């Protein structure tokens, strides 16, 4: 291995450590607790080293969002691939999405609530974000209905899921009725 390859591997390792530490700290104490000073202390590198990887918290949030989008897409695909039939796939997608949001609130916020400097719904949208939407579209597109644009249907269903995730987490909706809400989404919105 060349010196350059070793340096690149070490740099990538530091970057993964920064992102993992930011994510862990955000999940434990919220994003307000994630500061460059605190991250530098936790990873035992100086702040200038941290800044050599990320220009600031915004870019770190973006990196967490991209990692989270990849994980969410994998969770949705795993859930839908194990389901049999359109109704079961849509219900599995909804549960996987809501479970991901509940298990990873800080990551979910990084993807959908916080400014990570990422472009959404544009040509320059990063691939992990496009893939997360594609994971939803793969299942929802098949149940959009005749004359309904699959992408628009997916956006509408996704917006409903996001609302359920956000309102349940904020304790505006009681969590014990989540399964009934999923059933309503599947049976009424997806008309299955």
XYZ file of N, CA and C in Angstrom:
576
model
N 0.848 -1.174 0.000
C 0.000 0.000 0.000
C 0.892 1.236 0.000
N 0.549 2.180 -0.863
C 1.343 3.399 -0.954
C 1.026 4.326 0.212
N 1.899 5.294 0.419
C 1.695 6.277 1.469
C 0.399 7.053 1.207
N 0.167 7.390 -0.053
C -1.045 8.130 -0.416
C -2.293 7.315 -0.098
N -2.278 6.036 -0.411
C -3.437 5.178 -0.114
C -3.683 5.081 1.391
N -2.602 4.966 2.150
C -2.721 4.898 3.609
C -3.316 6.185 4.160
N -2.846 7.335 3.656
C -3.375 8.624 4.106
C -4.850 8.777 3.762
N -5.226 8.330 2.567
C -6.626 8.405 2.165
C -7.493 7.506 3.048
N -6.991 6.320 3.372
C -7.722 5.408 4.240
C -7.872 6.002 5.644
N -6.805 6.607 6.150
C -6.868 7.238 7.468
C -7.839 8.419 7.466
N -7.810 9.194 6.411
C -8.725 10.335 6.297
C -10.177 9.857 6.273
N -10.448 8.835 5.491
C -11.808 8.285 5.427
C -12.232 7.742 6.789
N -11.325 7.129 7.500
C -11.619 6.615 8.838
C -11.955 7.733 9.814
N -11.190 8.842 9.750
C -11.493 9.999 10.614
C -12.858 10.583 10.279
N -13.153 10.647 8.990
C -14.440 11.189 8.563
C -15.586 10.318 9.088
N -15.441 9.004 8.981
C -16.469 8.095 9.508
C -16.615 8.268 11.016
N -15.492 8.453 11.705
C -15.516 8.643 13.156
C -16.253 9.937 13.523
N -16.001 10.997 12.796
C -16.672 12.278 13.055
C -18.177 12.126 12.871
N -18.585 11.509 11.773
C -20.011 11.344 11.479
C -20.669 10.438 12.526
N -20.024 9.335 12.853
C -20.588 8.415 13.850
C -20.699 9.080 15.218
N -19.703 9.868 15.579
C -19.722 10.547 16.874
C -20.802 11.628 16.902
N -20.930 12.373 15.824
C -21.980 13.397 15.744
C -23.351 12.752 15.848
N -23.510 11.668 15.159
C -24.786 10.954 15.171
C -25.108 10.433 16.576
N -24.138 9.837 17.208
C -24.321 9.303 18.559
C -24.673 10.423 19.544
N -23.937 11.508 19.476
C -24.183 12.637 20.367
C -25.576 13.236 20.115
N -25.952 13.368 18.851
C -27.266 13.917 18.515
C -28.390 13.001 18.997
N -28.209 11.699 18.863
C -29.240 10.761 19.325
C -29.362 10.790 20.850
N -28.244 10.997 21.538
C -28.262 11.019 23.003
C -28.766 12.341 23.573
N -28.296 13.458 22.980
C -28.550 14.762 23.590
C -29.202 15.789 22.667
N -29.459 15.430 21.444
C -30.046 16.364 20.489
C -28.983 17.099 19.687
N -29.401 17.664 18.565
C -28.452 18.327 17.675
C -27.833 19.584 18.279
N -28.496 20.227 19.224
C -27.908 21.405 19.856
C -26.624 21.046 20.610
N -26.517 19.805 21.054
C -25.328 19.363 21.783
C -24.147 19.078 20.856
N -24.402 19.001 19.565
C -23.343 18.692 18.603
C -22.649 19.992 18.205
N -21.460 20.191 18.749
C -20.640 21.344 18.400
C -19.288 20.836 17.932
N -18.587 21.652 17.172
C -17.276 21.219 16.698
C -16.320 21.026 17.876
N -16.435 21.845 18.881
C -15.574 21.695 20.064
C -15.841 20.354 20.745
N -17.099 20.060 20.968
C -17.457 18.811 21.643
C -17.057 17.591 20.802
N -17.272 17.672 19.496
C -16.861 16.570 18.619
C -15.348 16.370 18.655
N -14.616 17.469 18.585
C -13.151 17.375 18.625
C -12.689 16.712 19.918
N -13.309 17.065 21.026
C -12.951 16.449 22.314
C -13.264 14.961 22.313
N -14.431 14.603 21.815
C -14.852 13.193 21.829
C -14.013 12.312 20.915
N -13.628 12.827 19.776
C -12.841 12.000 18.860
C -11.345 12.134 19.103
N -10.995 13.020 20.015
C -9.607 13.243 20.415
C -8.724 13.712 19.262
N -9.290 14.633 18.492
C -8.551 15.350 17.466
C -8.786 16.832 17.703
N -7.935 17.657 17.154
C -8.112 19.095 17.309
C -9.242 19.585 16.398
N -9.772 20.751 16.722
C -10.803 21.337 15.876
C -10.303 21.575 14.443
N -9.054 22.027 14.247
C -8.583 22.179 12.866
C -8.622 20.873 12.065
N -8.380 19.730 12.722
C -8.480 18.450 12.020
C -9.926 18.213 11.600
N -10.841 18.493 12.509
C -12.260 18.336 12.203
C -12.642 19.239 11.019
N -12.173 20.485 11.059
C -12.482 21.421 9.974
C -11.800 21.039 8.656
N -10.779 20.224 8.713
C -10.161 19.766 7.461
C -11.050 18.744 6.748
N -12.027 18.190 7.463
C -12.974 17.235 6.890
C -14.319 17.884 6.570
N -14.793 18.729 7.457
C -16.101 19.372 7.321
C -15.953 20.850 7.664
N -16.604 21.710 6.881
C -16.498 23.150 7.135
C -17.260 23.586 8.371
N -18.104 22.714 8.891
C -18.860 23.055 10.087
C -19.982 22.067 10.321
N -20.797 22.404 11.279
C -21.888 21.530 11.698
C -22.850 21.229 10.549
N -23.119 22.210 9.718
C -24.044 22.020 8.601
C -23.601 20.863 7.712
N -22.328 20.803 7.383
C -21.827 19.716 6.539
C -21.863 18.378 7.277
N -21.664 18.410 8.572
C -21.742 17.174 9.357
C -23.181 16.661 9.355
N -24.132 17.559 9.525
C -25.544 17.177 9.454
C -25.841 16.567 8.081
N -25.311 17.162 7.035
C -25.500 16.633 5.684
C -24.930 15.236 5.532
N -23.769 15.004 6.102
C -23.150 13.671 6.028
C -23.985 12.637 6.786
N -24.504 13.028 7.948
C -25.382 12.133 8.710
C -26.655 11.867 7.908
N -27.197 12.882 7.261
C -28.413 12.730 6.464
C -28.196 11.742 5.319
N -27.072 11.844 4.637
C -26.797 10.935 3.520
C -26.646 9.501 4.003
N -25.952 9.330 5.104
C -25.800 7.998 5.685
C -27.165 7.450 6.104
N -27.956 8.286 6.733
C -29.286 7.881 7.178
C -30.208 7.543 6.021
N -30.147 8.306 4.951
C -30.986 8.032 3.779
C -30.659 6.660 3.196
N -29.382 6.316 3.180
C -28.964 5.007 2.697
C -29.545 3.905 3.582
N -29.483 4.114 4.884
C -30.024 3.126 5.829
C -31.536 3.011 5.714
N -32.204 4.139 5.558
C -33.661 4.112 5.437
C -34.078 3.377 4.170
N -33.403 3.637 3.065
C -33.721 2.946 1.811
C -33.546 1.444 1.975
N -32.476 1.032 2.634
C -32.230 -0.398 2.853
C -33.321 -1.009 3.730
N -33.740 -0.293 4.769
C -34.786 -0.795 5.664
C -36.113 -0.945 4.927
N -36.461 0.036 4.105
C -37.707 -0.028 3.345
C -37.660 -1.184 2.350
N -36.545 -1.318 1.649
C -36.436 -2.403 0.664
C -36.470 -3.784 1.329
N -35.808 -3.911 2.463
C -35.822 -5.189 3.172
C -37.240 -5.538 3.607
N -37.957 -4.565 4.129
C -39.326 -4.808 4.597
C -40.258 -5.156 3.439
N -40.150 -4.430 2.342
C -41.077 -4.669 1.230
C -40.743 -5.961 0.488
N -39.481 -6.330 0.447
C -39.120 -7.565 -0.259
C -39.613 -8.805 0.482
N -39.830 -8.677 1.776
C -40.306 -9.807 2.574
C -41.829 -9.900 2.577
N -42.512 -8.931 1.982
C -43.975 -8.907 1.991
C -44.529 -9.491 0.701
N -45.703 -10.088 0.806
C -46.323 -10.740 -0.344
C -47.574 -9.976 -0.760
N -47.567 -9.435 -1.937
C -48.719 -8.718 -2.469
C -48.622 -7.227 -2.246
N -49.312 -6.445 -3.080
C -49.223 -4.986 -3.013
C -49.621 -4.403 -1.651
N -50.734 -4.856 -1.066
C -51.172 -4.310 0.215
C -50.143 -4.573 1.293
N -49.642 -5.789 1.344
C -48.640 -6.142 2.356
C -47.357 -5.342 2.153
N -46.973 -5.111 0.886
C -45.757 -4.328 0.612
C -45.919 -2.871 1.058
N -47.067 -2.282 0.767
C -47.290 -0.882 1.158
C -47.341 -0.767 2.683
N -48.005 -1.699 3.337
C -48.054 -1.681 4.804
C -46.659 -1.877 5.393
N -45.882 -2.768 4.813
C -44.511 -3.004 5.292
C -43.651 -1.762 5.089
N -43.830 -1.088 3.953
C -43.103 0.160 3.687
C -43.446 1.191 4.756
N -44.728 1.371 5.038
C -45.158 2.370 6.027
C -44.580 2.044 7.402
N -44.658 0.784 7.796
C -44.116 0.399 9.110
C -42.603 0.611 9.169
N -41.901 0.211 8.108
C -40.438 0.362 8.090
C -40.051 1.835 8.180
N -40.749 2.681 7.452
C -40.473 4.121 7.476
C -40.701 4.684 8.877
N -41.858 4.385 9.448
C -42.191 4.899 10.785
C -41.251 4.327 11.848
N -40.889 3.065 11.724
C -39.932 2.459 12.664
C -38.569 3.135 12.565
N -38.122 3.401 11.333
C -36.838 4.077 11.150
C -36.868 5.448 11.820
N -37.933 6.194 11.603
C -38.051 7.536 12.194
C -38.050 7.464 13.715
N -38.736 6.475 14.273
C -38.817 6.350 15.733
C -37.496 5.888 16.346
N -36.795 4.977 15.682
C -35.529 4.441 16.215
C -34.353 5.401 16.036
N -34.448 6.296 15.067
C -33.336 7.185 14.719
C -33.805 8.635 14.626
N -34.313 9.200 15.714
C -34.900 10.545 15.605
C -33.916 11.627 15.159
N -32.693 11.584 15.626
C -31.724 12.617 15.227
C -31.329 12.455 13.766
N -31.200 11.228 13.323
C -30.883 10.986 11.910
C -32.064 11.417 11.043
N -33.262 11.078 11.466
C -34.466 11.484 10.738
C -34.520 13.012 10.625
N -34.211 13.703 11.719
C -34.165 15.167 11.678
C -33.105 15.663 10.705
N -31.956 15.005 10.690
C -30.888 15.407 9.772
C -31.348 15.269 8.322
N -32.088 14.216 8.038
C -32.560 14.002 6.663
C -33.644 15.005 6.288
N -34.622 15.203 7.177
C -35.840 15.897 6.775
C -36.118 17.236 7.450
N -35.437 17.546 8.538
C -35.797 18.761 9.263
C -34.685 19.816 9.281
N -33.453 19.385 9.354
C -32.337 20.309 9.549
C -31.682 20.688 8.230
N -30.979 21.791 8.245
C -30.248 22.257 7.068
C -28.871 21.601 7.036
N -28.753 20.617 6.175
C -27.461 19.961 5.980
C -26.796 20.399 4.697
N -27.336 21.453 4.080
C -26.748 21.964 2.852
C -26.986 21.080 1.644
N -27.977 20.195 1.719
C -28.238 19.253 0.630
C -29.381 19.744 -0.243
N -29.299 19.446 -1.521
C -30.353 19.792 -2.468
C -31.382 18.665 -2.493
N -32.635 19.022 -2.433
C -33.723 18.049 -2.516
C -34.552 18.329 -3.760
N -34.996 17.255 -4.407
C -35.903 17.340 -5.557
C -35.344 18.214 -6.682
N -34.055 18.065 -6.917
C -33.399 18.811 -7.996
C -32.436 17.882 -8.725
N -31.899 18.369 -9.814
C -30.916 17.590 -10.575
C -29.692 17.233 -9.739
N -29.273 18.171 -8.883
C -28.058 17.954 -8.102
C -28.319 17.312 -6.732
N -29.482 16.716 -6.566
C -29.771 15.994 -5.324
C -28.783 14.834 -5.197
N -28.153 14.671 -4.039
C -27.202 13.558 -3.870
C -27.881 12.198 -4.040
N -27.143 11.248 -4.578
C -27.664 9.917 -4.879
C -28.344 9.228 -3.693
N -27.788 9.275 -2.469
C -28.488 8.599 -1.370
C -29.906 9.126 -1.134
N -30.123 10.414 -1.344
C -31.463 10.979 -1.190
C -32.372 10.527 -2.327
N -31.840 10.511 -3.543
C -32.606 10.020 -4.681
C -32.976 8.553 -4.482
N -32.030 7.781 -3.967
C -32.273 6.355 -3.764
C -33.312 6.108 -2.674
N -33.314 6.926 -1.633
C -34.319 6.779 -0.581
C -35.716 7.019 -1.160
N -35.851 8.018 -2.017
C -37.136 8.253 -2.669
C -37.467 7.096 -3.604
N -36.475 6.610 -4.330
C -36.692 5.486 -5.242
C -37.177 4.250 -4.491
N -36.674 4.051 -3.271
C -37.110 2.904 -2.467
C -38.599 3.004 -2.157
N -39.102 4.204 -1.952
C -40.533 4.403 -1.740
C -41.303 4.220 -3.046
N -40.777 4.802 -4.107
C -41.438 4.768 -5.415
C -41.572 3.344 -5.948
N -40.606 2.488 -5.683
C -40.638 1.110 -6.177
C -41.913 0.394 -5.745
N -42.334 0.624 -4.523
C -43.547 -0.019 -4.013
C -44.784 0.827 -4.279
N -44.693 2.108 -4.001
C -45.875 2.965 -4.114
C -46.269 3.225 -5.559
N -45.301 3.231 -6.448
C -45.600 3.451 -7.861
C -46.517 2.391 -8.432
N -46.409 1.174 -7.907
C -47.241 0.088 -8.442
C -48.691 0.163 -7.966
N -48.976 0.998 -6.962
C -50.353 1.108 -6.455
C -50.927 2.516 -6.641
N -50.251 3.339 -7.411
C -50.684 4.732 -7.582
C -52.078 4.825 -8.197
N -52.424 3.897 -9.026
C -53.741 3.913 -9.660
C -53.668 4.462 -11.067
N -54.656 4.108 -11.824
C -54.705 4.512 -13.220
C -54.858 6.024 -13.335
N -54.049 6.625 -14.177
C -54.114 8.057 -14.403
C -53.442 8.905 -13.331
N -52.814 8.264 -12.345
C -52.138 8.984 -11.264
C -50.628 8.877 -11.490
N -49.958 10.005 -11.479
C -48.501 10.010 -11.666
C -47.853 9.306 -10.470
N -47.073 8.244 -10.696
C -46.473 7.490 -9.590
C -45.607 8.336 -8.660
N -44.857 9.275 -9.226
C -44.009 10.133 -8.402
C -44.820 11.045 -7.497
N -45.895 11.610 -8.028
C -46.748 12.482 -7.224
C -47.484 11.687 -6.141
N -47.918 10.491 -6.487
C -48.564 9.648 -5.478
C -47.569 9.308 -4.370
N -46.346 8.972 -4.755
C -45.314 8.644 -3.769
C -45.034 9.839 -2.868
N -44.936 11.035 -3.450
C -44.728 12.239 -2.636
C -45.860 12.446 -1.632
N -47.094 12.209 -2.062
C -48.250 12.410 -1.185
C -48.260 11.379 -0.052
N -47.997 10.126 -0.391
C -47.959 9.070 0.626
C -46.811 9.334 1.598
N -45.673 9.726 1.058
C -44.503 10.038 1.881
C -44.820 11.201 2.825
N -45.495 12.223 2.321
C -45.859 13.367 3.161
C -46.754 12.917 4.317
N -47.666 12.001 4.041
C -48.528 11.473 5.106
C -47.689 10.705 6.132
N -46.765 9.884 5.663
C -45.889 9.148 6.584
C -45.046 10.110 7.421
N -44.505 11.125 6.771
C -43.694 12.111 7.486
C -44.534 12.811 8.553
N -45.745 13.161 8.212
C -46.637 13.790 9.188
C -46.905 12.866 10.365
N -47.175 11.597 10.102
C -47.401 10.640 11.184
C -46.160 10.501 12.060
N -44.998 10.381 11.420
C -43.747 10.232 12.183
C -43.500 11.457 13.056
N -43.651 12.624 12.487
C -43.373 13.871 13.193
C -44.379 14.127 14.313
N -45.649 13.945 14.019
C -46.680 14.206 15.027
C -46.660 13.172 16.155
N -46.355 11.933 15.839
C -46.265 10.907 16.882
C -45.078 11.196 17.790
N -43.955 11.534 17.192
C -42.765 11.844 17.987
C -42.968 13.066 18.876
N -43.719 14.036 18.389
C -43.992 15.251 19.169
C -45.120 15.035 20.171
N -45.610 13.804 20.259
C -46.690 13.424 21.174
C -47.995 14.165 20.871
N -48.180 14.510 19.599
C -49.437 15.119 19.166
C -50.433 14.031 18.760
N -49.888 12.853 18.433
C -50.715 11.690 18.115
C -50.313 10.556 19.066
N -51.270 9.859 19.649
C -50.917 8.754 20.542
C -50.334 7.576 19.758
N -49.210 7.063 20.189
C -48.538 5.995 19.436
C -49.319 4.684 19.392
N -50.212 4.471 20.325
C -50.941 3.203 20.343
C -51.883 3.039 19.141
N -52.135 4.112 18.406
C -53.015 4.027 17.237
C -52.241 4.017 15.915
N -50.938 3.854 15.990
C -50.114 3.885 14.775
C -50.549 2.822 13.776
N -50.807 1.635 14.233
C -51.175 0.543 13.317
C -52.504 0.843 12.617
N -53.449 1.460 13.320
C -54.722 1.843 12.706
C -54.466 2.907 11.635
N -53.585 3.862 11.938
C -53.257 4.905 10.957
C -52.606 4.316 9.717
N -51.698 3.353 9.925
C -51.058 2.681 8.783
C -52.130 2.000 7.939
N -53.073 1.328 8.586
C -54.155 0.691 7.853
C -54.985 1.678 7.041
N -55.266 2.833 7.624
C -56.008 3.864 6.893
C -55.222 4.365 5.678
N -53.941 4.578 5.859
C -53.109 5.012 4.723
C -53.140 3.980 3.612
N -52.966 2.741 3.990
C -52.902 1.673 2.992
C -54.271 1.481 2.322
N -55.308 1.391 3.134
C -56.625 1.075 2.590
C -57.306 2.242 1.890
N -57.079 3.445 2.386
C -57.793 4.593 1.817
C -56.920 5.400 0.854
N -55.736 5.772 1.307
C -54.895 6.597 0.429
C -54.382 5.773 -0.748
N -53.904 4.578 -0.451
C -53.411 3.724 -1.527
C -54.554 2.929 -2.175
N -55.758 3.034 -1.608
C -56.951 2.361 -2.150
C -56.711 0.875 -2.371
N -56.154 0.232 -1.354
C -55.900 -1.210 -1.463
C -56.844 -1.982 -0.575
